[in-house]
CSV table of C-alpha atoms in Angstrom, one decimal:
chain,number,residue,atom,x,y,z
A,1,MET,CA,0.1,0.2,-0.2
A,2,ASN,CA,2.9,2.2,-0.8
A,3,ASN,CA,4.8,3.5,-3.8
A,4,ARG,CA,7.3,1.3,-3.4
A,5,GLN,CA,5.1,-1.9,-4.4
A,6,TYR,CA,5.5,-0.2,-7.8
A,7,THR,CA,8.7,0.7,-7.8
A,8,PHE,CA,11.0,-2.2,-6.4
A,9,TRP,CA,11.8,-3.4,-10.1
A,10,GLN,CA,11.5,-0.2,-11.0
A,11,ALA,CA,14.3,1.5,-11.3
A,12,ASN,CA,15.9,3.3,-14.0
A,13,GLU,CA,12.9,5.2,-13.5
A,14,ASP,CA,13.7,5.0,-9.7
A,15,VAL,CA,17.1,6.7,-10.4
A,16,GLU,CA,15.9,9.4,-13.3
A,17,SER,CA,13.2,11.0,-11.1
A,18,ASN,CA,14.9,10.6,-7.9
A,19,VAL,CA,18.4,10.8,-8.0
A,20,VAL,CA,19.0,13.3,-11.6
A,21,GLY,CA,16.1,15.2,-10.1
A,22,THR,CA,18.2,16.0,-7.5
A,23,LEU,CA,21.5,17.0,-8.8
A,24,ASN,CA,19.7,18.9,-11.2
A,25,LEU,CA,18.6,20.5,-8.2
A,26,LEU,CA,22.2,20.8,-6.3
A,27,GLU,CA,23.5,21.8,-9.3
A,28,LYS,CA,20.9,25.2,-9.8
A,29,SER,CA,21.4,25.5,-5.6
A,30,VAL,CA,25.6,25.6,-6.2
A,31,LYS,CA,25.0,27.8,-9.2
A,32,LYS,CA,22.4,30.3,-7.6
A,33,GLY,CA,23.9,30.7,-3.9
A,34,VAL,CA,22.0,28.4,-2.1
A,35,LYS,CA,23.5,28.2,1.4
A,36,LYS,CA,21.4,25.2,2.8
A,37,ILE,CA,19.5,22.4,1.9
A,38,VAL,CA,17.4,20.2,3.9
A,39,PHE,CA,16.3,16.5,2.3
A,40,ALA,CA,13.6,14.2,3.6
A,41,SER,CA,15.4,11.4,3.5
A,42,SER,CA,13.6,7.6,4.2
A,43,GLY,CA,14.3,6.5,7.4
A,44,GLY,CA,11.9,3.7,6.5
A,45,THR,CA,13.7,2.6,4.0
A,46,VAL,CA,17.6,3.4,3.6
A,47,TYR,CA,18.4,1.1,7.3
A,48,GLY,CA,16.9,-2.0,5.3
A,49,ILE,CA,16.3,-5.1,8.1
A,50,PRO,CA,17.5,-4.0,11.7
A,51,LYS,CA,19.8,-5.5,13.7
A,52,SER,CA,18.5,-3.4,17.3
A,53,LEU,CA,15.6,-1.5,18.0
A,54,PRO,CA,15.0,1.6,17.7
A,55,ILE,CA,17.4,1.8,15.2
A,56,PRO,CA,19.7,5.3,15.8
A,57,GLU,CA,21.0,7.7,12.9
A,58,THR,CA,24.1,5.5,12.8
A,59,HIS,CA,23.2,2.3,12.6
A,60,GLN,CA,24.5,1.2,9.3
A,61,THR,CA,22.2,2.1,5.8
A,62,SER,CA,21.6,-1.6,3.6
A,63,PRO,CA,18.2,-0.9,1.7
A,64,LEU,CA,16.3,-4.0,0.5
A,65,CYS,CA,14.3,-1.5,-2.2
A,66,SER,CA,15.2,0.3,-5.2
A,67,TYR,CA,13.1,3.7,-3.9
A,68,GLY,CA,15.6,3.1,-1.1
A,69,ILE,CA,18.2,2.6,-2.4
A,70,THR,CA,17.9,6.5,-4.9
A,71,LYS,CA,17.1,7.9,-0.9
A,72,LEU,CA,20.7,6.5,0.3
A,73,THR,CA,22.3,8.0,-3.1
A,74,ILE,CA,20.7,11.1,-2.5
A,75,GLU,CA,22.5,11.9,0.9
A,76,LYS,CA,25.5,10.3,-0.2
A,77,TYR,CA,25.4,13.1,-3.4
A,78,LEU,CA,24.9,16.1,-0.8
A,79,ALA,CA,28.2,15.1,1.4
A,80,LEU,CA,30.5,15.2,-1.9
A,81,PHE,CA,27.7,18.2,-2.9
A,82,HIS,CA,29.3,20.0,0.7
A,83,ARG,CA,32.6,18.5,0.4
A,84,LEU,CA,33.2,20.5,-3.2
A,85,HIS,CA,31.2,23.5,-3.2
A,86,ASN,CA,30.3,24.1,0.6
A,87,LEU,CA,26.7,23.6,1.0
A,88,ASP,CA,25.7,22.5,3.6
A,89,TYR,CA,23.2,20.4,4.4
A,90,THR,CA,20.8,18.6,6.7
A,91,ILE,CA,19.1,15.2,5.9
A,92,LEU,CA,15.0,14.3,7.9
A,93,ARG,CA,14.6,10.6,8.6
A,94,ALA,CA,11.7,10.7,8.2
A,95,GLY,CA,8.9,7.4,8.8
A,96,ASN,CA,5.4,7.1,8.4
A,97,PRO,CA,3.5,10.6,8.2
A,98,TYR,CA,0.3,10.3,8.4
A,99,GLY,CA,-2.6,13.2,8.1
A,100,GLU,CA,-5.2,16.0,7.1
A,101,ARG,CA,-4.6,16.5,2.7
A,102,GLN,CA,-3.0,12.3,2.4
A,103,ARG,CA,-5.7,11.7,-0.6
A,104,ILE,CA,-7.9,7.9,0.2
A,105,ASP,CA,-7.3,6.9,-3.2
A,106,SER,CA,-3.5,6.8,-3.0
A,107,VAL,CA,-1.2,4.0,-3.1
A,108,GLN,CA,0.9,5.9,-0.6
A,109,GLY,CA,-0.3,6.1,3.7
A,110,VAL,CA,-1.9,3.4,5.0
A,111,VAL,CA,-3.0,5.1,7.5
A,112,THR,CA,-5.3,7.6,5.2
A,113,VAL,CA,-6.2,4.8,2.2
A,114,PHE,CA,-6.9,1.9,5.4
A,115,LEU,CA,-9.4,4.3,6.8
A,116,GLY,CA,-10.6,6.1,3.6
A,117,LYS,CA,-11.3,2.6,2.3
A,118,ARG,CA,-12.9,1.2,5.1
A,119,LEU,CA,-15.6,4.3,5.2
A,120,LEU,CA,-16.7,3.4,1.0
A,121,ASN,CA,-16.5,-0.5,2.0
A,122,GLN,CA,-14.0,-1.1,-0.1
A,123,THR,CA,-11.9,-4.3,0.4
A,124,ILE,CA,-8.6,-3.7,2.1
A,125,ASN,CA,-5.9,-5.5,0.4
A,126,ILE,CA,-1.9,-6.1,2.6
A,127,TRP,CA,1.0,-8.1,2.1
A,128,GLY,CA,1.7,-10.5,4.0
A,129,ASP,CA,-0.2,-12.0,7.4
A,130,GLY,CA,-0.3,-8.0,8.6
A,131,SER,CA,2.6,-8.5,10.9
A,132,VAL,CA,4.6,-5.6,8.9
A,133,ALA,CA,5.2,-2.6,11.5
A,134,ARG,CA,6.6,1.3,11.2
A,135,ASP,CA,6.7,4.0,12.7
A,136,TYR,CA,4.0,6.2,12.4
A,137,PHE,CA,3.9,9.6,13.2
A,138,TYR,CA,1.5,13.5,12.5
A,139,ILE,CA,3.1,14.7,9.2
A,140,SER,CA,2.3,18.5,11.5
A,141,ASP,CA,5.6,16.8,13.6
A,142,LEU,CA,7.8,16.5,10.1
A,143,VAL,CA,6.3,20.4,9.1
A,144,SER,CA,7.4,21.3,12.8
A,145,ALA,CA,10.6,19.3,12.0
A,146,PHE,CA,11.3,21.1,8.9
A,147,VAL,CA,11.3,24.5,10.2
A,148,ARG,CA,12.6,23.9,13.3
A,149,VAL,CA,15.8,22.7,11.2
A,150,ILE,CA,15.7,25.5,8.3
A,151,GLU,CA,15.7,27.8,11.0
A,152,SER,CA,17.9,26.5,13.6
A,153,ASP,CA,22.2,26.2,13.1
A,154,THR,CA,22.2,21.8,13.3
A,155,LYS,CA,24.3,20.0,15.6
A,156,SER,CA,23.7,16.6,13.9
A,157,LYS,CA,23.6,16.5,9.8
A,158,ILE,CA,21.3,13.5,9.7
A,159,TYR,CA,17.9,13.1,12.1
A,160,ASN,CA,15.3,10.6,12.7
A,161,ILE,CA,12.1,12.1,12.3
A,162,ALA,CA,9.4,9.2,13.2
A,163,GLY,CA,7.0,8.8,16.4
A,164,GLY,CA,9.5,5.7,18.6
A,165,ARG,CA,6.8,3.0,17.7
A,166,ALA,CA,6.3,0.4,16.3
A,167,ARG,CA,2.4,-0.7,14.8
A,168,SER,CA,1.4,-3.5,12.7
A,169,LEU,CA,-1.3,-3.7,9.9
A,170,ASN,CA,-3.0,-5.7,12.0
A,171,ASP,CA,-2.6,-2.1,14.8
A,172,ILE,CA,-4.3,-0.3,11.8
A,173,LEU,CA,-6.7,-1.5,11.1
A,174,SER,CA,-7.7,-2.5,15.3
A,175,VAL,CA,-7.4,1.5,15.4
A,176,ILE,CA,-10.0,1.8,12.6
A,177,ARG,CA,-13.0,-0.4,13.9
A,178,GLU,CA,-12.8,1.5,17.7
A,179,VAL,CA,-12.6,4.4,16.1
A,180,THR,CA,-15.4,4.1,13.5
A,181,GLY,CA,-17.3,1.0,15.4
A,182,LEU,CA,-16.8,-1.0,11.9
A,183,GLN,CA,-15.1,-4.1,10.9
A,184,PRO,CA,-12.6,-3.6,7.6
A,185,VAL,CA,-13.2,-5.9,5.3
A,186,VAL,CA,-9.4,-6.9,4.5
A,187,GLN,CA,-8.2,-9.4,1.5
A,188,TYR,CA,-3.9,-11.0,2.6
A,189,MET,CA,-1.9,-11.5,0.0
A,190,PRO,CA,1.7,-13.3,-0.3
A,191,GLY,CA,4.1,-11.2,1.5
A,192,ARG,CA,6.7,-10.0,-0.7
A,193,LYS,CA,10.3,-10.8,-0.3
A,194,LEU,CA,11.5,-7.1,0.1
A,195,ASP,CA,9.5,-5.8,3.2
A,196,VAL,CA,11.6,-4.7,6.0
A,197,PRO,CA,9.6,-6.3,8.6
A,198,VAL,CA,9.5,-4.0,11.5
A,199,ASN,CA,11.0,-0.1,11.3
A,200,CYS,CA,11.1,1.8,14.5
A,201,LEU,CA,13.0,4.8,14.7
A,202,ASP,CA,15.3,5.6,17.6
A,203,ILE,CA,14.3,9.6,17.7
A,204,GLN,CA,16.3,10.7,20.6
A,205,LEU,CA,18.6,12.9,18.4
A,206,ALA,CA,15.6,14.9,17.4
A,207,ARG,CA,14.1,15.3,21.1
A,208,LEU,CA,17.6,16.8,22.0
A,209,PHE,CA,17.0,19.0,19.2
A,210,ALA,CA,13.8,20.4,20.9
A,211,ILE,CA,12.4,18.0,17.5
A,212,SER,CA,9.2,16.2,18.9
A,213,CYS,CA,6.2,14.1,17.5
A,214,ALA,CA,3.2,11.6,17.9
A,215,ALA,CA,2.4,8.8,17.5
A,216,ILE,CA,-1.4,8.2,18.7
A,217,LEU,CA,-3.1,7.5,15.8
A,218,GLY,CA,-6.9,7.0,17.5
A,219,GLU,CA,-6.9,11.2,17.8
A,220,TYR,CA,-6.6,11.7,14.1
A,221,PHE,CA,-9.0,9.8,13.3
């Protein structure tokens, strides 16, 4: 139920849209005298299968999918442009944000998509048994993190931005059922080998920088 489900094998498209597009932006930024770039990376994909939880920023990066590989590649290019052109940067490795204005007909954002499908009495398709867990947090917290980083001098180049708690797809279904009083109609499909089983980010570094995030799904609904 996310963008990565159809980009696993579309490496050329991923590189063209994500990596090449960002390189063009970085080159223009240098020419125009831009001082700092704040990049939205993917804390849910760049680390790959975690060796321990929660995942700190120092954890090894070994993405399993094309989307994650392109995000990590861009991070490396940011470091390169910093060395070559003194272009400052901060990377926000975001978990899985949810919130207002997410499209219910999208292939991204399982929280909103699942809720939308239930309210429309549509079947919710889930890859695997629903145990895949991600670190969901409210979109306004991500916006606040961007503002905080833009307006301040950061001590670190990389920050995890998330709720600091892993919730499975089945957990989300349970919250929807509790809040709406409606039983979701679910179709479980064969799992995907490139899905990371669980992702939960260590957000202590962000908290030290006065960035806080919430992961209270019920209040959003």
